[in-house]
Amino acid sequence: MKGTGFIRIALIFLIILSLFLTWAIWTMPSQYDEQTNNDQKKTSSVTISRQLSHVFGPSQIVLHEAGMDKITTNRAILSTFSKFFMVDWQMENLEDPLEISNENYQNSLSQSDKIELIYLENIPFGMMSDKFANLPGEYQNRTFDRVYLSISEPDRIYFYNTDSDLLYSSSLEGVDQEKLMAALRKEEAAYQSVMTVKAKNNNIYLPIAPFELPYLTYMVERQPNSLFIERLFDDTSEVKETRSENSVQYIDYISKMFVNEDTNILSYYRNRASDKKMPLTETLRDSFTELMLYENWSDEIHFFDYNSQSNVVTYRRYIDGYPVFGTTDYGATHITIVENGMSELQVPLMVAQTPISDEDNQKELLNGEELLLHLAEQGYAIEEIEDIQLGYTWSNSSESSRVISLEPDWYIYVNGSWLNSRDLHQDGGDESSGL
């Protein structure tokens, strides 16, 4: 009898406990939501790990085979070649450069099957000095933006600067022919047949046939101001906050941080007086260190531009192998480096998180001939254009601040601005349409 009474009491207790837990689940969800939000903030504040060899690596690879030229932006192939450079391959010393024209450089690519690596901006040899057995100091800050080697006899490598018309060469060791070919022939790699077009200072590769790229839609997240306050200010207790209708400013005795809450672009300035001109290699390495602290984009980032007058280094966000642009430039991070450290920073606070795209929603893009005809009709001669890139245009959704759309577009670089080809006016270079 005593045992039966104990069992009854235990059952009543369990029933009461069950009812209480059910009530708690239905009436107190806010605690869970708050914990989830905190966890998301912690996740979003973790800086993405990046490799210097990828950020300063090639953005395109061109195969010159049997009189045909094919291009790819496949991330797996680009990453593999970056690894080849930084891990597997070794070079001796650079030989004295030869001065050759862009035309002669292009002719040399057609003499036998070649692999050509295309860089967005001039890269100093000092960024890979540890890969040379002996790199003289005078070459540390000399630069290149094209690299090629022979597919059949990869025992020599060539570096070309399209601005100075200088061609450097070095012996190459550690190339595994089988690995090289496997990297080029990856099944997922998408190559496009291209034609060569002579632009203002260099040769540009444009597709021969029309092609399609998908429209992309992403959920985005805004990085919290507090994350940057903690990293940019030495003593947060000294920081004073000032708010206006669409902005907030944080100031201490030596620096200030400004956030435009309409565009979600952060700008930072710190007074660091310095008259000393830093070497290019040192500037880029220091800027990369800062990039690692403040850029939380989860996809690829590439070194995109360097202004030698202002010491501003520009890095651009990439998605699916293509650069991101926009009327409000959510694709670019600008870092100013001086002798004593970073003096200025501009970084977008919005980052893409989760793709929600319809893969069947594709956009047909102009091929090379159609694009050049369109540019000519708008008053842009190819001889005046410095570069042409295929990229994605960022647009905020009118329905939700958490959603963005990315539309594939052609972009041209002229008069120091990146212009969307579909927004050009027939005026031969209205800088007001720059992006």
mmCIF file of C-alpha atoms in Angstrom, residues 61-72 106-116 151 191-197 203-209:
data_model
loop_
_atom_site.group_PDB
_atom_site.id
_atom_site.type_symbol
_atom_site.label_atom_id
_atom_site.label_comp_id
_atom_site.label_asym_id
_atom_site.label_seq_id
_atom_site.Cartn_x
_atom_site.Cartn_y
_atom_site.Cartn_z
ATOM 1 C CA ILE A 61 43.021 32.063 -65.719
ATOM 2 C CA VAL A 62 43.326 31.943 -69.507
ATOM 3 C CA LEU A 63 44.278 28.821 -71.451
ATOM 4 C CA HIS A 64 45.986 29.444 -74.771
ATOM 5 C CA GLU A 65 45.743 26.103 -76.608
ATOM 6 C CA ALA A 66 45.726 25.134 -80.286
ATOM 7 C CA GLY A 67 45.107 28.686 -81.397
ATOM 8 C CA MET A 68 42.093 29.042 -79.074
ATOM 9 C CA ASP A 69 41.817 31.142 -75.914
ATOM 10 C CA LYS A 70 39.547 30.087 -73.028
ATOM 11 C CA ILE A 71 38.982 31.832 -69.708
ATOM 12 C CA THR A 72 37.688 30.793 -66.281
ATOM 13 C CA GLN A 106 50.291 38.624 -76.781
ATOM 14 C CA ASN A 107 52.123 37.061 -79.713
ATOM 15 C CA SER A 108 54.389 35.155 -77.341
ATOM 16 C CA LEU A 109 51.325 33.526 -75.780
ATOM 17 C CA SER A 110 50.259 32.060 -79.108
ATOM 18 C CA GLN A 111 53.609 30.468 -79.969
ATOM 19 C CA SER A 112 52.843 27.358 -77.862
ATOM 20 C CA ASP A 113 50.220 26.229 -75.356
ATOM 21 C CA LYS A 114 50.319 28.549 -72.349
ATOM 22 C CA ILE A 115 48.630 29.148 -68.994
ATOM 23 C CA GLU A 116 48.121 32.843 -68.262
ATOM 24 C CA ILE A 151 51.806 23.809 -70.394
ATOM 25 C CA TYR A 191 35.686 27.805 -69.564
ATOM 26 C CA GLN A 192 34.509 30.392 -72.080
ATOM 27 C CA SER A 193 36.038 30.927 -75.482
ATOM 28 C CA VAL A 194 37.287 34.502 -75.692
ATOM 29 C CA MET A 195 38.681 37.006 -78.142
ATOM 30 C CA THR A 196 41.508 39.406 -77.411
ATOM 31 C CA VAL A 197 40.741 43.130 -77.519
ATOM 32 C CA ASN A 203 44.731 43.371 -73.683
ATOM 33 C CA ILE A 204 41.270 42.369 -72.473
ATOM 34 C CA TYR A 205 39.579 39.007 -73.001
ATOM 35 C CA LEU A 206 35.882 39.119 -73.936
ATOM 36 C CA PRO A 207 33.544 36.161 -74.600
ATOM 37 C CA ILE A 208 32.894 35.162 -78.187
ATOM 38 C CA ALA A 209 29.364 33.820 -77.622
#
